[in-house]
PDB file of C-alpha atoms in Angstrom:
ATOM      1  CA  ARG A   1      60.029 -58.355  10.855  1.00 62.00           C
ATOM      2  CA  TYR A   2      56.978 -57.874  13.065  1.00 58.00           C
ATOM      3  CA  LEU A   3      58.221 -54.722  14.451  1.00 63.00           C
ATOM      4  CA  SER A   4      59.004 -53.468  11.038  1.00 67.00           C
ATOM      5  CA  PHE A   5      55.558 -54.244   9.713  1.00 57.00           C
ATOM      6  CA  LYS A   6      53.907 -52.651  12.830  1.00 61.00           C
ATOM      7  CA  LYS A   7      55.721 -49.484  12.405  1.00 64.00           C
ATOM      8  CA  GLN A   8      54.938 -49.106   8.808  1.00 66.00           C
ATOM      9  CA  LEU A   9      51.304 -49.760   9.755  1.00 62.00           C
ATOM     10  CA  ASP A  10      51.190 -47.186  12.421  1.00 64.00           C
ATOM     11  CA  SER A  11      52.951 -44.855  10.115  1.00 68.00           C
ATOM     12  CA  SER A  12      50.274 -45.756   7.302  1.00 67.00           C
ATOM     13  CA  VAL A  13      47.249 -45.181   9.764  1.00 63.00           C
ATOM     14  CA  ILE A  14      48.785 -41.829  11.091  1.00 66.00           C
ATOM     15  CA  TRP A  15      49.151 -40.491   7.455  1.00 63.00           C
ATOM     16  CA  GLY A  16      45.819 -42.256   6.305  1.00 66.00           C
ATOM     17  CA  THR A  17      43.992 -40.162   8.962  1.00 72.00           C
ATOM     18  CA  PHE A  18      46.155 -37.011   9.293  1.00 72.00           C
ATOM     19  CA  PHE A  19      46.125 -36.051   5.997  1.00 75.00           C
ATOM     20  CA  PRO A  20      42.220 -36.348   5.371  1.00 76.00           C
ATOM     21  CA  PHE A  21      41.566 -34.600   8.609  1.00 75.00           C
ATOM     22  CA  ILE A  22      43.930 -31.749   7.671  1.00 82.00           C
ATOM     23  CA  ALA A  23      42.146 -31.499   4.158  1.00 81.00           C
ATOM     24  CA  LEU A  24      38.760 -31.655   5.716  1.00 83.00           C
ATOM     25  CA  CYS A  25      39.763 -28.811   8.127  1.00 85.00           C
ATOM     26  CA  LEU A  26      40.771 -26.919   5.154  1.00 88.00           C
ATOM     27  CA  ILE A  27      37.702 -27.141   3.050  1.00 88.00           C
ATOM     28  CA  ALA A  28      35.633 -26.544   6.082  1.00 88.00           C
ATOM     29  CA  ILE A  29      37.625 -23.078   6.626  1.00 88.00           C
ATOM     30  CA  LEU A  30      37.169 -22.190   3.165  1.00 88.00           C
ATOM     31  CA  ILE A  31      33.621 -22.975   3.151  1.00 84.00           C
ATOM     32  CA  ALA A  32      33.201 -20.982   6.173  1.00 85.00           C
ATOM     33  CA  VAL A  33      35.066 -18.049   4.968  1.00 85.00           C
ATOM     34  CA  TYR A  34      33.000 -18.102   1.781  1.00 82.00           C
ATOM     35  CA  ILE A  35      29.482 -18.197   3.668  1.00 82.00           C
ATOM     36  CA  LEU A  36      31.004 -15.355   6.155  1.00 85.00           C
ATOM     37  CA  LYS A  37      31.901 -13.397   3.056  1.00 84.00           C
ATOM     38  CA  ARG A  38      28.582 -13.668   1.314  1.00 80.00           C
ATOM     39  CA  LEU A  39      26.673 -13.022   4.779  1.00 81.00           C
ATOM     40  CA  ASN A  40      28.797  -9.980   5.322  1.00 84.00           C
ATOM     41  CA  LEU A  41      27.973  -8.630   1.903  1.00 82.00           C
ATOM     42  CA  VAL A  42      24.113  -9.191   2.644  1.00 81.00           C
ATOM     43  CA  ASN A  43      24.654  -7.432   5.825  1.00 82.00           C
ATOM     44  CA  GLN A  44      26.447  -4.442   4.610  1.00 82.00           C
ATOM     45  CA  THR A  45      24.067  -3.806   1.541  1.00 80.00           C
ATOM     46  CA  MET A  46      21.028  -3.993   4.172  1.00 78.00           C
ATOM     47  CA  ASN A  47      23.156  -1.285   6.173  1.00 79.00           C
ATOM     48  CA  ARG A  48      23.304   0.922   3.352  1.00 75.00           C
ATOM     49  CA  VAL A  49      19.449   0.603   2.765  1.00 74.00           C
ATOM     50  CA  MET A  50      18.730   1.291   6.404  1.00 71.00           C
ATOM     51  CA  LEU A  51      20.935   4.516   6.073  1.00 66.00           C
ATOM     52  CA  GLY A  52      18.625   5.703   3.191  1.00 65.00           C
ATOM     53  CA  GLU A  53      20.771   4.826   0.330  1.00 69.00           C
ATOM     54  CA  ARG A  54      18.386   3.787  -2.764  1.00 70.00           C
ATOM     55  CA  ASN A  55      19.055   1.672  -5.936  1.00 76.00           C
ATOM     56  CA  VAL A  56      21.321  -0.801  -4.016  1.00 77.00           C
ATOM     57  CA  ARG A  57      21.366  -4.294  -5.213  1.00 82.00           C
ATOM     58  CA  LEU A  58      23.054  -7.728  -4.291  1.00 79.00           C
ATOM     59  CA  LYS A  59      25.125  -9.204  -6.827  1.00 80.00           C
ATOM     60  CA  VAL A  60      23.672 -12.543  -7.968  1.00 79.00           C
ATOM     61  CA  GLY A  61      26.034 -15.127  -9.524  1.00 76.00           C
ATOM     62  CA  PRO A  62      25.461 -17.580 -12.336  1.00 76.00           C
ATOM     63  CA  ASP A  63      25.673 -20.562 -10.138  1.00 75.00           C
ATOM     64  CA  MET A  64      22.176 -19.793  -8.661  1.00 75.00           C
ATOM     65  CA  ASN A  65      23.038 -21.510  -5.151  1.00 77.00           C
ATOM     66  CA  GLU A  66      21.221 -20.650  -2.065  1.00 78.00           C
ATOM     67  CA  PHE A  67      22.928 -17.394  -1.630  1.00 78.00           C
ATOM     68  CA  ASP A  68      22.234 -16.256  -5.087  1.00 80.00           C
ATOM     69  CA  LEU A  69      18.562 -17.103  -4.676  1.00 82.00           C
ATOM     70  CA  LEU A  70      18.673 -14.976  -1.432  1.00 82.00           C
ATOM     71  CA  ALA A  71      20.120 -12.199  -3.282  1.00 82.00           C
ATOM     72  CA  LEU A  72      17.668 -12.443  -5.859  1.00 84.00           C
ATOM     73  CA  HIS A  73      14.614 -12.407  -3.479  1.00 83.00           C
ATOM     74  CA  LEU A  74      16.239  -9.298  -1.639  1.00 84.00           C
ATOM     75  CA  ASN A  75      16.714  -7.369  -4.869  1.00 83.00           C
ATOM     76  CA  ASN A  76      13.086  -8.134  -5.811  1.00 87.00           C
ATOM     77  CA  MET A  77      12.095  -7.092  -2.201  1.00 84.00           C
ATOM     78  CA  LEU A  78      14.136  -3.805  -2.304  1.00 82.00           C
ATOM     79  CA  GLU A  79      12.676  -2.994  -5.978  1.00 83.00           C
ATOM     80  CA  GLN A  80       9.239  -3.308  -4.630  1.00 85.00           C
ATOM     81  CA  MET A  81       9.984  -1.150  -1.714  1.00 80.00           C
ATOM     82  CA  GLU A  82      11.402   1.670  -3.896  1.00 78.00           C
ATOM     83  CA  GLN A  83       8.632   1.486  -6.243  1.00 80.00           C
ATOM     84  CA  SER A  84       6.157   1.816  -3.367  1.00 79.00           C
ATOM     85  CA  GLU A  85       8.078   4.714  -1.961  1.00 72.00           C
ATOM     86  CA  SER A  86       8.145   6.377  -5.295  1.00 74.00           C
ATOM     87  CA  LYS A  87       4.264   5.903  -5.649  1.00 77.00           C
ATOM     88  CA  LEU A  88       3.605   7.278  -2.315  1.00 70.00           C
ATOM     89  CA  LYS A  89       5.821  10.316  -2.682  1.00 69.00           C
ATOM     90  CA  SER A  90       4.335  10.928  -6.267  1.00 73.00           C
ATOM     91  CA  LEU A  91       0.720  10.630  -4.794  1.00 74.00           C
ATOM     92  CA  THR A  92       1.651  12.844  -1.824  1.00 68.00           C
ATOM     93  CA  VAL A  93       2.987  15.599  -4.286  1.00 68.00           C
ATOM     94  CA  ASP A  94      -0.204  15.190  -6.660  1.00 73.00           C
ATOM     95  CA  ILE A  95      -2.274  15.530  -3.609  1.00 72.00           C
ATOM     96  CA  ALA A  96      -0.518  18.773  -2.593  1.00 68.00           C
ATOM     97  CA  HIS A  97      -0.377  20.021  -6.165  1.00 69.00           C
ATOM     98  CA  ASP A  98      -4.339  19.756  -6.377  1.00 75.00           C
ATOM     99  CA  LEU A  99      -4.837  21.271  -2.972  1.00 74.00           C
ATOM    100  CA  ARG A 100      -2.671  24.150  -3.429  1.00 71.00           C
ATOM    101  CA  THR A 101      -4.727  25.678  -6.324  1.00 76.00           C
ATOM    102  CA  PRO A 102      -8.263  25.826  -4.208  1.00 81.00           C
ATOM    103  CA  MET A 103      -6.312  26.915  -1.020  1.00 76.00           C
ATOM    104  CA  GLY A 104      -4.654  29.631  -2.824  1.00 76.00           C
ATOM    105  CA  ARG A 105      -8.241  30.775  -4.030  1.00 82.00           C
ATOM    106  CA  ILE A 106      -9.433  30.571  -0.528  1.00 81.00           C
ATOM    107  CA  LYS A 107      -6.185  32.743   0.698  1.00 79.00           C
ATOM    108  CA  LEU A 108      -7.024  35.368  -2.020  1.00 83.00           C
ATOM    109  CA  ARG A 109     -10.723  35.642  -0.967  1.00 84.00           C
ATOM    110  CA  ILE A 110      -9.841  36.044   2.609  1.00 83.00           C
ATOM    111  CA  GLU A 111      -7.586  38.885   1.628  1.00 83.00           C
ATOM    112  CA  ASP A 112     -10.427  40.444  -0.189  1.00 84.00           C
ATOM    113  CA  LEU A 113     -12.509  40.278   2.949  1.00 85.00           C
ATOM    114  CA  LEU A 114      -9.416  41.868   5.040  1.00 82.00           C
ATOM    115  CA  TYR A 115      -9.834  44.821   2.795  1.00 82.00           C
ATOM    116  CA  ASP A 116     -13.492  45.147   3.310  1.00 81.00           C
ATOM    117  CA  ASN A 117     -14.326  48.002   5.465  1.00 82.00           C
ATOM    118  CA  THR A 118     -17.627  46.540   6.625  1.00 83.00           C
ATOM    119  CA  VAL A 119     -15.900  43.759   8.407  1.00 80.00           C
ATOM    120  CA  SER A 120     -15.727  44.135  12.126  1.00 84.00           C
ATOM    121  CA  ASP A 121     -12.688  44.222  13.962  1.00 83.00           C
ATOM    122  CA  TYR A 122     -13.251  41.169  15.721  1.00 85.00           C
ATOM    123  CA  HIS A 123     -13.710  39.298  12.414  1.00 84.00           C
ATOM    124  CA  GLN A 124     -10.797  40.995  10.829  1.00 84.00           C
ATOM    125  CA  ASP A 125      -8.559  39.413  13.691  1.00 85.00           C
ATOM    126  CA  LYS A 126      -9.794  35.947  12.972  1.00 85.00           C
ATOM    127  CA  LEU A 127      -9.360  36.371   9.210  1.00 84.00           C
ATOM    128  CA  GLU A 128      -5.902  37.275   9.874  1.00 84.00           C
ATOM    129  CA  ASN A 129      -5.210  34.156  11.892  1.00 83.00           C
ATOM    130  CA  ILE A 130      -6.900  32.045   9.133  1.00 84.00           C
ATOM    131  CA  GLN A 131      -4.878  33.705   6.433  1.00 80.00           C
ATOM    132  CA  SER A 132      -1.705  33.028   8.294  1.00 79.00           C
ATOM    133  CA  ASP A 133      -2.559  29.518   8.775  1.00 77.00           C
ATOM    134  CA  PHE A 134      -3.440  29.268   4.878  1.00 76.00           C
ATOM    135  CA  SER A 135       0.167  30.704   4.358  1.00 76.00           C
ATOM    136  CA  LEU A 136       1.737  27.916   6.257  1.00 71.00           C
ATOM    137  CA  LEU A 137      -0.176  25.209   4.684  1.00 73.00           C
ATOM    138  CA  LEU A 138       0.778  26.761   1.255  1.00 73.00           C
ATOM    139  CA  ASP A 139       4.333  26.904   2.178  1.00 70.00           C
ATOM    140  CA  THR A 140       4.445  23.346   3.088  1.00 68.00           C
ATOM    141  CA  PHE A 141       2.790  22.093   0.001  1.00 70.00           C
ATOM    142  CA  ASN A 142       5.231  24.154  -2.190  1.00 69.00           C
ATOM    143  CA  GLY A 143       8.043  22.744  -0.163  1.00 67.00           C
ATOM    144  CA  MET A 144       6.960  19.237  -0.773  1.00 67.00           C
ATOM    145  CA  MET A 145       6.805  19.703  -4.360  1.00 70.00           C
ATOM    146  CA  GLU A 146      10.119  21.189  -4.459  1.00 69.00           C
ATOM    147  CA  LEU A 147      11.802  18.461  -2.474  1.00 69.00           C
ATOM    148  CA  TYR A 148      10.099  15.788  -4.842  1.00 69.00           C
ATOM    149  CA  HIS A 149      11.323  17.770  -7.928  1.00 69.00           C
ATOM    150  CA  LEU A 150      14.851  18.146  -6.401  1.00 72.00           C
ATOM    151  CA  GLU A 151      15.036  14.301  -5.489  1.00 68.00           C
ATOM    152  CA  ASN A 152      13.912  13.292  -8.945  1.00 68.00           C
ATOM    153  CA  GLY A 153      15.856  15.578 -11.136  1.00 65.00           C
ATOM    154  CA  GLY A 154      12.381  17.489 -12.068  1.00 62.00           C
ATOM    155  CA  THR A 155      14.197  20.770 -11.435  1.00 66.00           C
ATOM    156  CA  PRO A 156      17.114  21.565 -13.454  1.00 71.00           C
ATOM    157  CA  VAL A 157      20.261  22.618 -11.018  1.00 75.00           C
ATOM    158  CA  ASN A 158      22.548  25.176 -12.846  1.00 83.00           C
ATOM    159  CA  LYS A 159      26.119  25.252 -10.840  1.00 84.00           C
ATOM    160  CA  GLN A 160      28.706  27.746 -11.145  1.00 87.00           C
ATOM    161  CA  GLN A 161      31.861  29.029  -9.343  1.00 90.00           C
ATOM    162  CA  CYS A 162      31.158  30.349  -6.050  1.00 89.00           C
ATOM    163  CA  GLU A 163      32.495  31.175  -2.338  1.00 91.00           C
ATOM    164  CA  LEU A 164      30.902  29.381   0.704  1.00 91.00           C
ATOM    165  CA  SER A 165      31.708  32.181   3.129  1.00 92.00           C
ATOM    166  CA  LYS A 166      30.013  34.797   0.917  1.00 93.00           C
ATOM    167  CA  ILE A 167      26.850  32.614   0.755  1.00 91.00           C
ATOM    168  CA  VAL A 168      26.954  31.989   4.602  1.00 93.00           C
ATOM    169  CA  GLN A 169      27.444  35.689   5.223  1.00 93.00           C
ATOM    170  CA  ASP A 170      24.156  36.282   3.190  1.00 91.00           C
ATOM    171  CA  ALA A 171      22.588  33.729   4.914  1.00 91.00           C
ATOM    172  CA  ILE A 172      23.490  35.199   8.570  1.00 92.00           C
ATOM    173  CA  GLU A 173      22.527  38.784   7.641  1.00 92.00           C
ATOM    174  CA  PHE A 174      19.158  37.170   6.625  1.00 89.00           C
ATOM    175  CA  ALA A 175      18.724  35.359   9.951  1.00 89.00           C
ATOM    176  CA  GLU A 176      20.076  37.910  12.310  1.00 91.00           C
ATOM    177  CA  PRO A 177      16.907  39.837  12.915  1.00 90.00           C
ATOM    178  CA  THR A 178      15.160  36.777  14.073  1.00 90.00           C
ATOM    179  CA  ALA A 179      18.287  35.962  16.568  1.00 92.00           C
ATOM    180  CA  LEU A 180      18.113  39.522  17.636  1.00 92.00           C
ATOM    181  CA  ASP A 181      14.418  39.102  18.630  1.00 91.00           C
ATOM    182  CA  LYS A 182      15.619  36.315  21.037  1.00 91.00           C
ATOM    183  CA  GLN A 183      18.609  38.362  22.309  1.00 92.00           C
ATOM    184  CA  GLN A 184      20.784  35.675  20.679  1.00 92.00           C
ATOM    185  CA  LYS A 185      24.575  36.083  19.811  1.00 91.00           C
ATOM    186  CA  LEU A 186      25.411  35.078  16.426  1.00 90.00           C
ATOM    187  CA  TYR A 187      29.127  34.714  15.639  1.00 92.00           C
ATOM    188  CA  LEU A 188      30.839  34.107  12.242  1.00 92.00           C
ATOM    189  CA  THR A 189      34.330  32.783  11.938  1.00 92.00           C
ATOM    190  CA  ILE A 190      36.000  32.320   8.488  1.00 92.00           C
ATOM    191  CA  GLU A 191      39.029  29.963   9.024  1.00 90.00           C
ATOM    192  CA  MET A 192      39.706  29.270   5.367  1.00 88.00           C
ATOM    193  CA  PRO A 193      37.976  30.146   1.978  1.00 87.00           C
ATOM    194  CA  CYS A 194      35.869  27.431   0.456  1.00 88.00           C
ATOM    195  CA  PRO A 195      35.486  27.611  -3.220  1.00 90.00           C
ATOM    196  CA  LEU A 196      32.738  25.587  -4.547  1.00 89.00           C
ATOM    197  CA  TYR A 197      31.282  24.483  -8.123  1.00 89.00           C
ATOM    198  CA  ALA A 198      27.560  24.799  -6.937  1.00 87.00           C
ATOM    199  CA  ASN A 199      24.293  26.461  -7.141  1.00 86.00           C
ATOM    200  CA  PRO A 200      24.374  29.460  -4.910  1.00 87.00           C
ATOM    201  CA  SER A 201      20.511  29.833  -4.384  1.00 85.00           C
ATOM    202  CA  LEU A 202      20.095  26.067  -3.173  1.00 86.00           C
ATOM    203  CA  LEU A 203      23.317  26.349  -0.884  1.00 89.00           C
ATOM    204  CA  PHE A 204      21.946  29.694   0.652  1.00 89.00           C
ATOM    205  CA  ARG A 205      18.740  28.035   1.465  1.00 87.00           C
ATOM    206  CA  ALA A 206      20.514  25.164   2.790  1.00 88.00           C
ATOM    207  CA  VAL A 207      22.803  27.234   5.012  1.00 91.00           C
ATOM    208  CA  PHE A 208      19.990  29.596   6.043  1.00 90.00           C
ATOM    209  CA  ASN A 209      17.762  26.498   7.159  1.00 88.00           C
ATOM    210  CA  ILE A 210      20.629  25.203   9.292  1.00 91.00           C
ATOM    211  CA  ILE A 211      21.082  28.533  10.987  1.00 92.00           C
ATOM    212  CA  ASP A 212      17.184  29.134  11.218  1.00 90.00           C
ATOM    213  CA  ASN A 213      16.790  25.773  13.141  1.00 88.00           C
ATOM    214  CA  ALA A 214      19.456  26.577  15.400  1.00 91.00           C
ATOM    215  CA  ILE A 215      17.913  30.153  16.245  1.00 92.00           C
ATOM    216  CA  LYS A 216      14.351  28.412  16.697  1.00 89.00           C
ATOM    217  CA  TYR A 217      15.548  25.429  18.907  1.00 87.00           C
ATOM    218  CA  THR A 218      17.949  27.717  20.966  1.00 90.00           C
ATOM    219  CA  HIS A 219      16.621  29.531  24.059  1.00 91.00           C
ATOM    220  CA  GLU A 220      16.659  33.250  24.630  1.00 91.00           C
ATOM    221  CA  GLY A 221      19.989  34.545  25.097  1.00 91.00           C
ATOM    222  CA  GLY A 222      21.620  31.602  23.429  1.00 92.00           C
ATOM    223  CA  VAL A 223      24.968  31.569  21.400  1.00 93.00           C
ATOM    224  CA  ILE A 224      25.025  30.289  17.612  1.00 93.00           C
ATOM    225  CA  GLU A 225      28.637  29.864  16.150  1.00 94.00           C
ATOM    226  CA  VAL A 226      28.909  29.551  12.554  1.00 94.00           C
ATOM    227  CA  ILE A 227      32.260  28.427  11.155  1.00 93.00           C
ATOM    228  CA  VAL A 228      33.607  28.438   7.572  1.00 92.00           C
ATOM    229  CA  ASP A 229      36.469  26.214   6.791  1.00 90.00           C
ATOM    230  CA  CYS A 230      37.974  24.259   3.787  1.00 87.00           C
ATOM    231  CA  PHE A 231      35.692  21.206   4.030  1.00 89.00           C
ATOM    232  CA  GLY A 232      32.416  23.475   4.295  1.00 90.00           C
ATOM    233  CA  VAL A 233      30.305  25.073   7.241  1.00 92.00           C
ATOM    234  CA  VAL A 234      29.677  24.107  10.785  1.00 93.00           C
ATOM    235  CA  VAL A 235      26.458  25.685  12.643  1.00 93.00           C
ATOM    236  CA  ALA A 236      27.082  25.007  16.573  1.00 93.00           C
ATOM    237  CA  ASP A 237      24.377  26.376  19.140  1.00 92.00           C
ATOM    238  CA  ASN A 238      23.867  25.653  22.908  1.00 91.00           C
ATOM    239  CA  GLY A 239      20.096  24.974  22.719  1.00 87.00           C
ATOM    240  CA  MET A 240      18.032  21.724  23.247  1.00 84.00           C
ATOM    241  CA  GLY A 241      19.856  19.631  20.866  1.00 84.00           C
ATOM    242  CA  ILE A 242      18.887  16.274  19.304  1.00 84.00           C
ATOM    243  CA  LYS A 243      19.045  13.072  20.735  1.00 84.00           C
ATOM    244  CA  PRO A 244      21.537  10.496  19.167  1.00 81.00           C
ATOM    245  CA  LYS A 245      18.749   8.045  18.255  1.00 82.00           C
ATOM    246  CA  ASP A 246      16.727  10.702  16.413  1.00 79.00           C
ATOM    247  CA  ARG A 247      19.486  12.353  14.233  1.00 78.00           C
ATOM    248  CA  GLU A 248      18.791  10.189  11.117  1.00 78.00           C
ATOM    249  CA  ARG A 249      15.212  10.619  11.473  1.00 75.00           C
ATOM    250  CA  ALA A 250      15.301  14.404  11.810  1.00 77.00           C
ATOM    251  CA  LEU A 251      16.734  14.539   8.156  1.00 75.00           C
ATOM    252  CA  ASP A 252      13.592  12.826   6.934  1.00 70.00           C
ATOM    253  CA  GLN A 253      10.506  14.713   5.384  1.00 59.00           C
ATOM    254  CA  LEU A 254       7.702  15.613   7.648  1.00 55.00           C
ATOM    255  CA  VAL A 255       9.678  14.908  10.907  1.00 59.00           C
ATOM    256  CA  ARG A 256       8.890  16.818  14.019  1.00 56.00           C
ATOM    257  CA  LEU A 257      10.798  15.713  17.203  1.00 55.00           C
ATOM    258  CA  ASP A 258       9.240  18.561  19.231  1.00 55.00           C
ATOM    259  CA  PRO A 259       6.403  16.842  20.854  1.00 47.00           C
ATOM    260  CA  SER A 260       4.754  19.919  22.209  1.00 40.00           C
ATOM    261  CA  ARG A 261       4.764  21.705  18.620  1.00 41.00           C
ATOM    262  CA  THR A 262       5.779  24.839  20.407  1.00 47.00           C
ATOM    263  CA  GLU A 263       7.630  26.039  17.146  1.00 51.00           C
ATOM    264  CA  HIS A 264       6.169  26.755  13.870  1.00 49.00           C
ATOM    265  CA  GLY A 265       7.202  24.073  10.887  1.00 47.00           C
ATOM    266  CA  PHE A 266       6.265  21.121   9.157  1.00 46.00           C
ATOM    267  CA  GLY A 267       9.684  19.141   9.213  1.00 52.00           C
ATOM    268  CA  LEU A 268      11.038  20.064   5.700  1.00 63.00           C
ATOM    269  CA  GLY A 269      14.023  22.273   6.635  1.00 72.00           C
ATOM    270  CA  LEU A 270      16.458  19.469   7.195  1.00 82.00           C
ATOM    271  CA  ALA A 271      15.138  17.506   4.581  1.00 82.00           C
ATOM    272  CA  LEU A 272      15.825  20.152   2.085  1.00 83.00           C
ATOM    273  CA  VAL A 273      19.285  20.568   3.256  1.00 87.00           C
ATOM    274  CA  LYS A 274      19.924  16.733   3.070  1.00 87.00           C
ATOM    275  CA  THR A 275      18.639  16.978  -0.694  1.00 84.00           C
ATOM    276  CA  VAL A 276      20.591  19.954  -1.596  1.00 86.00           C
ATOM    277  CA  MET A 277      23.863  18.478  -0.114  1.00 87.00           C
ATOM    278  CA  LYS A 278      23.317  15.147  -1.888  1.00 85.00           C
ATOM    279  CA  ILE A 279      22.830  17.347  -5.205  1.00 84.00           C
ATOM    280  CA  HIS A 280      26.379  18.571  -4.582  1.00 85.00           C
ATOM    281  CA  ASN A 281      27.901  15.287  -3.593  1.00 85.00           C
ATOM    282  CA  GLY A 282      28.177  16.398   0.190  1.00 88.00           C
ATOM    283  CA  ARG A 283      26.470  15.361   3.362  1.00 88.00           C
ATOM    284  CA  ILE A 284      24.971  16.859   6.475  1.00 88.00           C
ATOM    285  CA  SER A 285      26.142  15.171   9.965  1.00 89.00           C
ATOM    286  CA  LEU A 286      24.427  16.069  13.346  1.00 90.00           C
ATOM    287  CA  SER A 287      26.281  15.738  16.641  1.00 90.00           C
ATOM    288  CA  ASP A 288      26.630  16.740  20.113  1.00 90.00           C
ATOM    289  CA  ASN A 289      27.957  20.281  20.935  1.00 87.00           C
ATOM    290  CA  TYR A 290      27.891  19.721  24.753  1.00 86.00           C
ATOM    291  CA  PRO A 291      25.136  21.298  25.134  1.00 86.00           C
ATOM    292  CA  GLY A 292      23.273  21.872  21.883  1.00 90.00           C
ATOM    293  CA  LEU A 293      23.574  20.595  18.583  1.00 91.00           C
ATOM    294  CA  ARG A 294      26.587  20.829  16.028  1.00 91.00           C
ATOM    295  CA  ALA A 295      25.368  20.465  12.212  1.00 91.00           C
ATOM    296  CA  ARG A 296      28.012  20.332   9.618  1.00 92.00           C
ATOM    297  CA  LEU A 297      27.597  20.613   5.786  1.00 91.00           C
ATOM    298  CA  LEU A 298      30.448  18.606   4.478  1.00 90.00           C
ATOM    299  CA  PHE A 299      31.375  18.736   0.833  1.00 88.00           C
ATOM    300  CA  ASP A 300      33.492  16.173  -0.841  1.00 79.00           C
ATOM    301  CA  GLU A 301      36.730  17.055  -2.671  1.00 57.00           C
ATOM    302  CA  THR A 302      35.241  16.512  -5.945  1.00 44.00           C
ATOM    303  CA  VAL A 303      33.175  19.532  -5.265  1.00 50.00           C
ATOM    304  CA  ASN A 304      35.661  21.764  -4.167  1.00 48.00           C
ATOM    305  CA  LYS A 305      37.803  23.678  -6.899  1.00 48.00           C
TER     306      LYS A 305
END
């Protein structure tokens, strides 16, 4: 009888401790999975924000637990950041718009002086340099305003059926004289047709900016290859390229990666390309060409017709 009681007691102790332990382990695993899932959602959202995506928000549940409060605070922070960014862009464009008018008048007055026969040759040269600088500034202001209106829907974008290879051919024809001045070889390969429902004018400017950048940052005698396929267009050069850590930043406005400033420009070319691709549900990617840079304009299937 004692042995029977001892056996029953041992069995009760084992089951009384084993099952609660298993239950606690399962509860702990479920809690850990829930916490990791919420943390992973926060990390994914923050990564999307860091990559430049806007209007991203975390889901706030009805329970208002600690994670919901964290999501609420992060959403408020993101909203304030976007409002500040929007105000800064608007202020920049307003300043550019206000400065463009008086600078345009100064440019016209300089042109009047250039046609004045009483001005000496020395002063003529100085005035021509000043006029050239003013033209660059006006182009910058115009580019900033155009980017702002495109990003915020202020400029209507009319789309139509078009063929990307034809647009690329026109852009190459326009850029070829600059490449010839640097004794560069500019090759075009059309692997497949790429019909798009897009704005031909904006696509022309995007493609031309990519090709012009390749010409600008490739040494004399360099090679630039342009390839059109069913996914979009690739522009590859054997120039100086862009470091991997700088590629995302190179697509932002007013970013100059050339510390020596040996090339003219104000860092709006790639920013315009990025905006144009976004309007067409596409994207631009930069990668190594070993050596040089490989820029791809990739269109989503929803754009291809």
